[in-house]
Amino acid sequence: MLDGAAPSEPDPFPCTAIQVSDLAFVNEDGASAKPQWIRRGEHWEKVWPEHWGITLAQCRELMQRCRNDPAWKSSNNVYTLVNDFIKPLTAGTGLGYALLVNQKTPLEVSVMVSHAWLENAEEFFETFERSVREDDVMFICALSLYQCEEIGRQPIRCSRPASARASTRSRWQGSY
């Protein structure tokens, strides 16, 4: 329970609630995440992980785009979504999908979403319909991180040390 009250009986589906401000983004060596860079006219601007967010409406658009693709199968998992659909869209940009679609106005994250690579992608996205509000901005590792491994880039993973760069205006969220 998020209000601190003890449940009357054990929860058969326990979840871990985390606050976005408790997250840190680190590479495989434990070093802090580097920003993604967007071009503003003749200049480049750093965008840090707390602004790599995506909305529910944008997730719906992505899922519709995938479903319209003849190669899409309703049995695809998150790994296949990323490998076959997200990577081709973002390759060479240095941007995760979330920032790619929000380059003009990067969105500040309010909700951290965790996922499993082998879970069904459509079911994963359908969960958002029950779990987040229209005005929530989600950090979803599969969509927020740049997934293309290129020479000179180290993959980033999410971890939970207190030295977070993420949004301090976030609210508590559980896994649903």
mmCIF file with all atom_site columns, C-alpha atoms in Angstrom:
data_model
loop_
_atom_site.group_PDB
_atom_site.id
_atom_site.type_symbol
_atom_site.label_atom_id
_atom_site.label_alt_id
_atom_site.label_comp_id
_atom_site.label_asym_id
_atom_site.label_entity_id
_atom_site.label_seq_id
_atom_site.pdbx_PDB_ins_code
_atom_site.Cartn_x
_atom_site.Cartn_y
_atom_site.Cartn_z
_atom_site.occupancy
_atom_site.B_iso_or_equiv
_atom_site.pdbx_formal_charge
_atom_site.auth_seq_id
_atom_site.auth_comp_id
_atom_site.auth_asym_id
_atom_site.auth_atom_id
_atom_site.pdbx_PDB_model_num
ATOM 1   C CA . MET A 1 1   ? 0.000  0.000   0.000   1.00 0.00 ? 1   MET A CA 1
ATOM 2   C CA . LEU A 1 2   ? 1.354  3.395   -0.874  1.00 0.00 ? 2   LEU A CA 1
ATOM 3   C CA . ASP A 1 3   ? -0.118 5.272   2.079   1.00 0.00 ? 3   ASP A CA 1
ATOM 4   C CA . GLY A 1 4   ? 1.949  3.271   4.578   1.00 0.00 ? 4   GLY A CA 1
ATOM 5   C CA . ALA A 1 5   ? -0.994 1.324   6.018   1.00 0.00 ? 5   ALA A CA 1
ATOM 6   C CA . ALA A 1 6   ? -0.420 -2.386  6.430   1.00 0.00 ? 6   ALA A CA 1
ATOM 7   C CA . PRO A 1 7   ? -2.668 -4.604  4.291   1.00 0.00 ? 7   PRO A CA 1
ATOM 8   C CA . SER A 1 8   ? -5.165 -6.741  6.159   1.00 0.00 ? 8   SER A CA 1
ATOM 9   C CA . GLU A 1 9   ? -3.929 -9.873  4.389   1.00 0.00 ? 9   GLU A CA 1
ATOM 10  C CA . PRO A 1 10  ? -0.909 -10.688 2.241   1.00 0.00 ? 10  PRO A CA 1
ATOM 11  C CA . ASP A 1 11  ? -1.075 -9.311  -1.264  1.00 0.00 ? 11  ASP A CA 1
ATOM 12  C CA . PRO A 1 12  ? -1.143 -12.241 -3.736  1.00 0.00 ? 12  PRO A CA 1
ATOM 13  C CA . PHE A 1 13  ? 0.444  -9.978  -6.350  1.00 0.00 ? 13  PHE A CA 1
ATOM 14  C CA . PRO A 1 14  ? 3.074  -7.951  -4.501  1.00 0.00 ? 14  PRO A CA 1
ATOM 15  C CA . CYS A 1 15  ? 4.595  -5.043  -6.338  1.00 0.00 ? 15  CYS A CA 1
ATOM 16  C CA . THR A 1 16  ? 7.496  -2.796  -5.665  1.00 0.00 ? 16  THR A CA 1
ATOM 17  C CA . ALA A 1 17  ? 6.738  0.894   -5.705  1.00 0.00 ? 17  ALA A CA 1
ATOM 18  C CA . ILE A 1 18  ? 9.610  3.176   -6.573  1.00 0.00 ? 18  ILE A CA 1
ATOM 19  C CA . GLN A 1 19  ? 9.861  6.891   -6.901  1.00 0.00 ? 19  GLN A CA 1
ATOM 20  C CA . VAL A 1 20  ? 11.421 8.192   -10.074 1.00 0.00 ? 20  VAL A CA 1
ATOM 21  C CA . SER A 1 21  ? 13.657 10.448  -7.990  1.00 0.00 ? 21  SER A CA 1
ATOM 22  C CA . ASP A 1 22  ? 15.182 7.309   -6.398  1.00 0.00 ? 22  ASP A CA 1
ATOM 23  C CA . LEU A 1 23  ? 16.474 6.088   -9.763  1.00 0.00 ? 23  LEU A CA 1
ATOM 24  C CA . ALA A 1 24  ? 19.862 6.532   -11.290 1.00 0.00 ? 24  ALA A CA 1
ATOM 25  C CA . PHE A 1 25  ? 20.883 5.665   -14.796 1.00 0.00 ? 25  PHE A CA 1
ATOM 26  C CA . VAL A 1 26  ? 24.253 3.973   -15.144 1.00 0.00 ? 26  VAL A CA 1
ATOM 27  C CA . ASN A 1 27  ? 26.225 2.164   -17.811 1.00 0.00 ? 27  ASN A CA 1
ATOM 28  C CA . GLU A 1 28  ? 27.638 -1.358  -17.425 1.00 0.00 ? 28  GLU A CA 1
ATOM 29  C CA . ASP A 1 29  ? 30.743 0.016   -15.670 1.00 0.00 ? 29  ASP A CA 1
ATOM 30  C CA . GLY A 1 30  ? 28.599 1.782   -13.061 1.00 0.00 ? 30  GLY A CA 1
ATOM 31  C CA . ALA A 1 31  ? 29.312 5.250   -14.435 1.00 0.00 ? 31  ALA A CA 1
ATOM 32  C CA . SER A 1 32  ? 26.484 7.763   -14.620 1.00 0.00 ? 32  SER A CA 1
ATOM 33  C CA . ALA A 1 33  ? 24.425 7.876   -17.773 1.00 0.00 ? 33  ALA A CA 1
ATOM 34  C CA . LYS A 1 34  ? 25.339 10.336  -20.446 1.00 0.00 ? 34  LYS A CA 1
ATOM 35  C CA . PRO A 1 35  ? 22.756 12.609  -21.996 1.00 0.00 ? 35  PRO A CA 1
ATOM 36  C CA . GLN A 1 36  ? 21.212 12.069  -25.375 1.00 0.00 ? 36  GLN A CA 1
ATOM 37  C CA . TRP A 1 37  ? 21.833 14.997  -27.721 1.00 0.00 ? 37  TRP A CA 1
ATOM 38  C CA . ILE A 1 38  ? 19.306 16.820  -29.887 1.00 0.00 ? 38  ILE A CA 1
ATOM 39  C CA . ARG A 1 39  ? 20.035 19.434  -32.516 1.00 0.00 ? 39  ARG A CA 1
ATOM 40  C CA . ARG A 1 40  ? 18.640 22.941  -31.984 1.00 0.00 ? 40  ARG A CA 1
ATOM 41  C CA . GLY A 1 41  ? 19.400 24.884  -35.139 1.00 0.00 ? 41  GLY A CA 1
ATOM 42  C CA . GLU A 1 42  ? 23.188 25.051  -35.352 1.00 0.00 ? 42  GLU A CA 1
ATOM 43  C CA . HIS A 1 43  ? 23.687 23.942  -31.752 1.00 0.00 ? 43  HIS A CA 1
ATOM 44  C CA . TRP A 1 44  ? 23.432 20.664  -29.880 1.00 0.00 ? 44  TRP A CA 1
ATOM 45  C CA . GLU A 1 45  ? 21.542 20.381  -26.590 1.00 0.00 ? 45  GLU A CA 1
ATOM 46  C CA . LYS A 1 46  ? 21.996 17.775  -23.865 1.00 0.00 ? 46  LYS A CA 1
ATOM 47  C CA . VAL A 1 47  ? 18.860 15.944  -22.761 1.00 0.00 ? 47  VAL A CA 1
ATOM 48  C CA . TRP A 1 48  ? 19.168 13.952  -19.536 1.00 0.00 ? 48  TRP A CA 1
ATOM 49  C CA . PRO A 1 49  ? 17.200 10.781  -18.647 1.00 0.00 ? 49  PRO A CA 1
ATOM 50  C CA . GLU A 1 50  ? 14.551 12.650  -16.664 1.00 0.00 ? 50  GLU A CA 1
ATOM 51  C CA . HIS A 1 51  ? 13.369 14.080  -19.997 1.00 0.00 ? 51  HIS A CA 1
ATOM 52  C CA . TRP A 1 52  ? 13.309 10.832  -21.972 1.00 0.00 ? 52  TRP A CA 1
ATOM 53  C CA . GLY A 1 53  ? 9.581  10.350  -21.409 1.00 0.00 ? 53  GLY A CA 1
ATOM 54  C CA . ILE A 1 54  ? 6.728  9.113   -23.547 1.00 0.00 ? 54  ILE A CA 1
ATOM 55  C CA . THR A 1 55  ? 2.966  9.512   -23.156 1.00 0.00 ? 55  THR A CA 1
ATOM 56  C CA . LEU A 1 56  ? 0.159  6.984   -23.218 1.00 0.00 ? 56  LEU A CA 1
ATOM 57  C CA . ALA A 1 57  ? -1.105 8.461   -26.493 1.00 0.00 ? 57  ALA A CA 1
ATOM 58  C CA . GLN A 1 58  ? 2.362  8.037   -28.048 1.00 0.00 ? 58  GLN A CA 1
ATOM 59  C CA . CYS A 1 59  ? 2.471  4.415   -26.870 1.00 0.00 ? 59  CYS A CA 1
ATOM 60  C CA . ARG A 1 60  ? -0.907 3.837   -28.517 1.00 0.00 ? 60  ARG A CA 1
ATOM 61  C CA . GLU A 1 61  ? 0.413  5.381   -31.757 1.00 0.00 ? 61  GLU A CA 1
ATOM 62  C CA . LEU A 1 62  ? 3.505  3.156   -31.652 1.00 0.00 ? 62  LEU A CA 1
ATOM 63  C CA . MET A 1 63  ? 1.432  0.028   -31.084 1.00 0.00 ? 63  MET A CA 1
ATOM 64  C CA . GLN A 1 64  ? -0.906 0.985   -33.957 1.00 0.00 ? 64  GLN A CA 1
ATOM 65  C CA . ARG A 1 65  ? 2.103  1.591   -36.215 1.00 0.00 ? 65  ARG A CA 1
ATOM 66  C CA . CYS A 1 66  ? 3.429  -1.871  -35.335 1.00 0.00 ? 66  CYS A CA 1
ATOM 67  C CA . ARG A 1 67  ? 0.041  -3.534  -35.891 1.00 0.00 ? 67  ARG A CA 1
ATOM 68  C CA . ASN A 1 68  ? -0.193 -1.890  -39.318 1.00 0.00 ? 68  ASN A CA 1
ATOM 69  C CA . ASP A 1 69  ? 3.140  -3.423  -40.319 1.00 0.00 ? 69  ASP A CA 1
ATOM 70  C CA . PRO A 1 70  ? 2.684  -6.786  -42.123 1.00 0.00 ? 70  PRO A CA 1
ATOM 71  C CA . ALA A 1 71  ? 5.698  -8.176  -40.208 1.00 0.00 ? 71  ALA A CA 1
ATOM 72  C CA . TRP A 1 72  ? 4.013  -7.569  -36.821 1.00 0.00 ? 72  TRP A CA 1
ATOM 73  C CA . LYS A 1 73  ? 2.620  -10.578 -34.942 1.00 0.00 ? 73  LYS A CA 1
ATOM 74  C CA . SER A 1 74  ? 0.356  -10.268 -31.906 1.00 0.00 ? 74  SER A CA 1
ATOM 75  C CA . SER A 1 75  ? 2.606  -12.844 -30.218 1.00 0.00 ? 75  SER A CA 1
ATOM 76  C CA . ASN A 1 76  ? 5.670  -10.541 -30.385 1.00 0.00 ? 76  ASN A CA 1
ATOM 77  C CA . ASN A 1 77  ? 7.444  -9.896  -27.105 1.00 0.00 ? 77  ASN A CA 1
ATOM 78  C CA . VAL A 1 78  ? 9.121  -6.658  -25.993 1.00 0.00 ? 78  VAL A CA 1
ATOM 79  C CA . TYR A 1 79  ? 12.510 -7.891  -27.243 1.00 0.00 ? 79  TYR A CA 1
ATOM 80  C CA . THR A 1 80  ? 11.079 -8.384  -30.762 1.00 0.00 ? 80  THR A CA 1
ATOM 81  C CA . LEU A 1 81  ? 9.363  -4.990  -30.610 1.00 0.00 ? 81  LEU A CA 1
ATOM 82  C CA . VAL A 1 82  ? 12.682 -3.332  -29.829 1.00 0.00 ? 82  VAL A CA 1
ATOM 83  C CA . ASN A 1 83  ? 14.844 -5.406  -32.166 1.00 0.00 ? 83  ASN A CA 1
ATOM 84  C CA . ASP A 1 84  ? 12.577 -5.404  -35.214 1.00 0.00 ? 84  ASP A CA 1
ATOM 85  C CA . PHE A 1 85  ? 10.695 -2.110  -34.888 1.00 0.00 ? 85  PHE A CA 1
ATOM 86  C CA . ILE A 1 86  ? 12.387 0.357   -32.476 1.00 0.00 ? 86  ILE A CA 1
ATOM 87  C CA . LYS A 1 87  ? 15.999 -0.198  -33.535 1.00 0.00 ? 87  LYS A CA 1
ATOM 88  C CA . PRO A 1 88  ? 15.332 0.423   -37.254 1.00 0.00 ? 88  PRO A CA 1
ATOM 89  C CA . LEU A 1 89  ? 13.486 3.651   -36.385 1.00 0.00 ? 89  LEU A CA 1
ATOM 90  C CA . THR A 1 90  ? 16.251 4.980   -34.119 1.00 0.00 ? 90  THR A CA 1
ATOM 91  C CA . ALA A 1 91  ? 19.442 3.573   -35.698 1.00 0.00 ? 91  ALA A CA 1
ATOM 92  C CA . GLY A 1 92  ? 22.103 6.201   -36.166 1.00 0.00 ? 92  GLY A CA 1
ATOM 93  C CA . THR A 1 93  ? 20.232 8.912   -34.251 1.00 0.00 ? 93  THR A CA 1
ATOM 94  C CA . GLY A 1 94  ? 21.722 8.339   -30.789 1.00 0.00 ? 94  GLY A CA 1
ATOM 95  C CA . LEU A 1 95  ? 18.197 8.833   -29.448 1.00 0.00 ? 95  LEU A CA 1
ATOM 96  C CA . GLY A 1 96  ? 15.810 6.479   -27.738 1.00 0.00 ? 96  GLY A CA 1
ATOM 97  C CA . TYR A 1 97  ? 12.379 6.235   -29.347 1.00 0.00 ? 97  TYR A CA 1
ATOM 98  C CA . ALA A 1 98  ? 10.785 8.436   -26.645 1.00 0.00 ? 98  ALA A CA 1
ATOM 99  C CA . LEU A 1 99  ? 13.170 11.334  -27.250 1.00 0.00 ? 99  LEU A CA 1
ATOM 100 C CA . LEU A 1 100 ? 13.116 10.805  -31.005 1.00 0.00 ? 100 LEU A CA 1
ATOM 101 C CA . VAL A 1 101 ? 9.354  11.456  -31.086 1.00 0.00 ? 101 VAL A CA 1
ATOM 102 C CA . ASN A 1 102 ? 9.636  14.312  -28.567 1.00 0.00 ? 102 ASN A CA 1
ATOM 103 C CA . GLN A 1 103 ? 12.733 16.128  -29.868 1.00 0.00 ? 103 GLN A CA 1
ATOM 104 C CA . LYS A 1 104 ? 10.958 19.460  -30.194 1.00 0.00 ? 104 LYS A CA 1
ATOM 105 C CA . THR A 1 105 ? 9.764  19.346  -26.590 1.00 0.00 ? 105 THR A CA 1
ATOM 106 C CA . PRO A 1 106 ? 11.349 16.599  -24.453 1.00 0.00 ? 106 PRO A CA 1
ATOM 107 C CA . LEU A 1 107 ? 8.915  15.371  -21.804 1.00 0.00 ? 107 LEU A CA 1
ATOM 108 C CA . GLU A 1 108 ? 9.741  15.266  -18.106 1.00 0.00 ? 108 GLU A CA 1
ATOM 109 C CA . VAL A 1 109 ? 9.232  11.789  -16.654 1.00 0.00 ? 109 VAL A CA 1
ATOM 110 C CA . SER A 1 110 ? 6.625  11.304  -13.929 1.00 0.00 ? 110 SER A CA 1
ATOM 111 C CA . VAL A 1 111 ? 6.313  7.492   -13.929 1.00 0.00 ? 111 VAL A CA 1
ATOM 112 C CA . MET A 1 112 ? 8.967  4.786   -14.179 1.00 0.00 ? 112 MET A CA 1
ATOM 113 C CA . VAL A 1 113 ? 7.776  1.634   -15.945 1.00 0.00 ? 113 VAL A CA 1
ATOM 114 C CA . SER A 1 114 ? 9.566  -1.679  -15.587 1.00 0.00 ? 114 SER A CA 1
ATOM 115 C CA . HIS A 1 115 ? 9.205  -4.499  -18.089 1.00 0.00 ? 115 HIS A CA 1
ATOM 116 C CA . ALA A 1 116 ? 10.453 -7.960  -18.932 1.00 0.00 ? 116 ALA A CA 1
ATOM 117 C CA . TRP A 1 117 ? 11.981 -8.528  -22.359 1.00 0.00 ? 117 TRP A CA 1
ATOM 118 C CA . LEU A 1 118 ? 10.033 -11.742 -22.912 1.00 0.00 ? 118 LEU A CA 1
ATOM 119 C CA . GLU A 1 119 ? 6.586  -10.412 -21.998 1.00 0.00 ? 119 GLU A CA 1
ATOM 120 C CA . ASN A 1 120 ? 4.059  -10.013 -24.769 1.00 0.00 ? 120 ASN A CA 1
ATOM 121 C CA . ALA A 1 121 ? 4.409  -6.509  -26.203 1.00 0.00 ? 121 ALA A CA 1
ATOM 122 C CA . GLU A 1 122 ? 0.699  -5.947  -26.846 1.00 0.00 ? 122 GLU A CA 1
ATOM 123 C CA . GLU A 1 123 ? -0.230 -7.045  -23.327 1.00 0.00 ? 123 GLU A CA 1
ATOM 124 C CA . PHE A 1 124 ? 2.512  -4.800  -21.947 1.00 0.00 ? 124 PHE A CA 1
ATOM 125 C CA . PHE A 1 125 ? 1.072  -1.762  -23.744 1.00 0.00 ? 125 PHE A CA 1
ATOM 126 C CA . GLU A 1 126 ? -2.503 -2.710  -22.800 1.00 0.00 ? 126 GLU A CA 1
ATOM 127 C CA . THR A 1 127 ? -1.429 -2.613  -19.135 1.00 0.00 ? 127 THR A CA 1
ATOM 128 C CA . PHE A 1 128 ? -0.869 1.135   -19.469 1.00 0.00 ? 128 PHE A CA 1
ATOM 129 C CA . GLU A 1 129 ? -4.569 1.639   -20.184 1.00 0.00 ? 129 GLU A CA 1
ATOM 130 C CA . ARG A 1 130 ? -5.279 0.396   -16.632 1.00 0.00 ? 130 ARG A CA 1
ATOM 131 C CA . SER A 1 131 ? -2.216 1.779   -14.896 1.00 0.00 ? 131 SER A CA 1
ATOM 132 C CA . VAL A 1 132 ? -1.408 5.324   -15.993 1.00 0.00 ? 132 VAL A CA 1
ATOM 133 C CA . ARG A 1 133 ? -3.250 8.563   -16.640 1.00 0.00 ? 133 ARG A CA 1
ATOM 134 C CA . GLU A 1 134 ? -3.351 10.412  -19.951 1.00 0.00 ? 134 GLU A CA 1
ATOM 135 C CA . ASP A 1 135 ? -1.100 13.150  -18.536 1.00 0.00 ? 135 ASP A CA 1
ATOM 136 C CA . ASP A 1 136 ? 1.518  10.755  -17.118 1.00 0.00 ? 136 ASP A CA 1
ATOM 137 C CA . VAL A 1 137 ? 4.915  10.767  -18.823 1.00 0.00 ? 137 VAL A CA 1
ATOM 138 C CA . MET A 1 138 ? 6.588  7.362   -18.659 1.00 0.00 ? 138 MET A CA 1
ATOM 139 C CA . PHE A 1 139 ? 10.194 6.296   -18.675 1.00 0.00 ? 139 PHE A CA 1
ATOM 140 C CA . ILE A 1 140 ? 10.120 2.867   -20.304 1.00 0.00 ? 140 ILE A CA 1
ATOM 141 C CA . CYS A 1 141 ? 13.613 1.417   -20.683 1.00 0.00 ? 141 CYS A CA 1
ATOM 142 C CA . ALA A 1 142 ? 12.743 -0.273  -23.997 1.00 0.00 ? 142 ALA A CA 1
ATOM 143 C CA . LEU A 1 143 ? 11.592 3.051   -25.458 1.00 0.00 ? 143 LEU A CA 1
ATOM 144 C CA . SER A 1 144 ? 13.544 5.682   -23.514 1.00 0.00 ? 144 SER A CA 1
ATOM 145 C CA . LEU A 1 145 ? 17.045 4.274   -23.796 1.00 0.00 ? 145 LEU A CA 1
ATOM 146 C CA . TYR A 1 146 ? 18.910 4.279   -27.093 1.00 0.00 ? 146 TYR A CA 1
ATOM 147 C CA . GLN A 1 147 ? 18.824 0.567   -27.922 1.00 0.00 ? 147 GLN A CA 1
ATOM 148 C CA . CYS A 1 148 ? 21.184 0.426   -30.898 1.00 0.00 ? 148 CYS A CA 1
ATOM 149 C CA . GLU A 1 149 ? 24.610 -0.779  -29.890 1.00 0.00 ? 149 GLU A CA 1
ATOM 150 C CA . GLU A 1 150 ? 27.148 1.137   -31.871 1.00 0.00 ? 150 GLU A CA 1
ATOM 151 C CA . ILE A 1 151 ? 30.907 1.320   -31.561 1.00 0.00 ? 151 ILE A CA 1
ATOM 152 C CA . GLY A 1 152 ? 31.898 3.733   -28.814 1.00 0.00 ? 152 GLY A CA 1
ATOM 153 C CA . ARG A 1 153 ? 28.557 3.572   -27.003 1.00 0.00 ? 153 ARG A CA 1
ATOM 154 C CA . GLN A 1 154 ? 27.981 1.621   -23.825 1.00 0.00 ? 154 GLN A CA 1
ATOM 155 C CA . PRO A 1 155 ? 24.513 0.257   -23.118 1.00 0.00 ? 155 PRO A CA 1
ATOM 156 C CA . ILE A 1 156 ? 22.689 1.961   -20.261 1.00 0.00 ? 156 ILE A CA 1
ATOM 157 C CA . ARG A 1 157 ? 20.679 0.117   -17.629 1.00 0.00 ? 157 ARG A CA 1
ATOM 158 C CA . CYS A 1 158 ? 18.380 1.365   -14.913 1.00 0.00 ? 158 CYS A CA 1
ATOM 159 C CA . SER A 1 159 ? 19.375 0.970   -11.288 1.00 0.00 ? 159 SER A CA 1
ATOM 160 C CA . ARG A 1 160 ? 18.162 2.329   -7.983  1.00 0.00 ? 160 ARG A CA 1
ATOM 161 C CA . PRO A 1 161 ? 20.853 4.238   -6.054  1.00 0.00 ? 161 PRO A CA 1
ATOM 162 C CA . ALA A 1 162 ? 19.828 7.424   -4.252  1.00 0.00 ? 162 ALA A CA 1
ATOM 163 C CA . SER A 1 163 ? 21.985 9.637   -6.498  1.00 0.00 ? 163 SER A CA 1
ATOM 164 C CA . ALA A 1 164 ? 19.261 9.935   -9.126  1.00 0.00 ? 164 ALA A CA 1
ATOM 165 C CA . ARG A 1 165 ? 19.003 12.456  -11.920 1.00 0.00 ? 165 ARG A CA 1
ATOM 166 C CA . ALA A 1 166 ? 15.338 11.703  -12.473 1.00 0.00 ? 166 ALA A CA 1
ATOM 167 C CA . SER A 1 167 ? 12.391 13.955  -11.829 1.00 0.00 ? 167 SER A CA 1
ATOM 168 C CA . THR A 1 168 ? 11.748 15.153  -8.299  1.00 0.00 ? 168 THR A CA 1
ATOM 169 C CA . ARG A 1 169 ? 8.104  15.870  -9.098  1.00 0.00 ? 169 ARG A CA 1
ATOM 170 C CA . SER A 1 170 ? 7.312  12.218  -9.704  1.00 0.00 ? 170 SER A CA 1
ATOM 171 C CA . ARG A 1 171 ? 4.757  10.210  -7.814  1.00 0.00 ? 171 ARG A CA 1
ATOM 172 C CA . TRP A 1 172 ? 4.909  6.705   -6.443  1.00 0.00 ? 172 TRP A CA 1
ATOM 173 C CA . GLN A 1 173 ? 3.938  3.957   -8.845  1.00 0.00 ? 173 GLN A CA 1
ATOM 174 C CA . GLY A 1 174 ? 3.760  0.206   -8.510  1.00 0.00 ? 174 GLY A CA 1
ATOM 175 C CA . SER A 1 175 ? 3.994  -2.559  -11.046 1.00 0.00 ? 175 SER A CA 1
ATOM 176 C CA . TYR A 1 176 ? 0.597  -3.703  -12.258 1.00 0.00 ? 176 TYR A CA 1
#
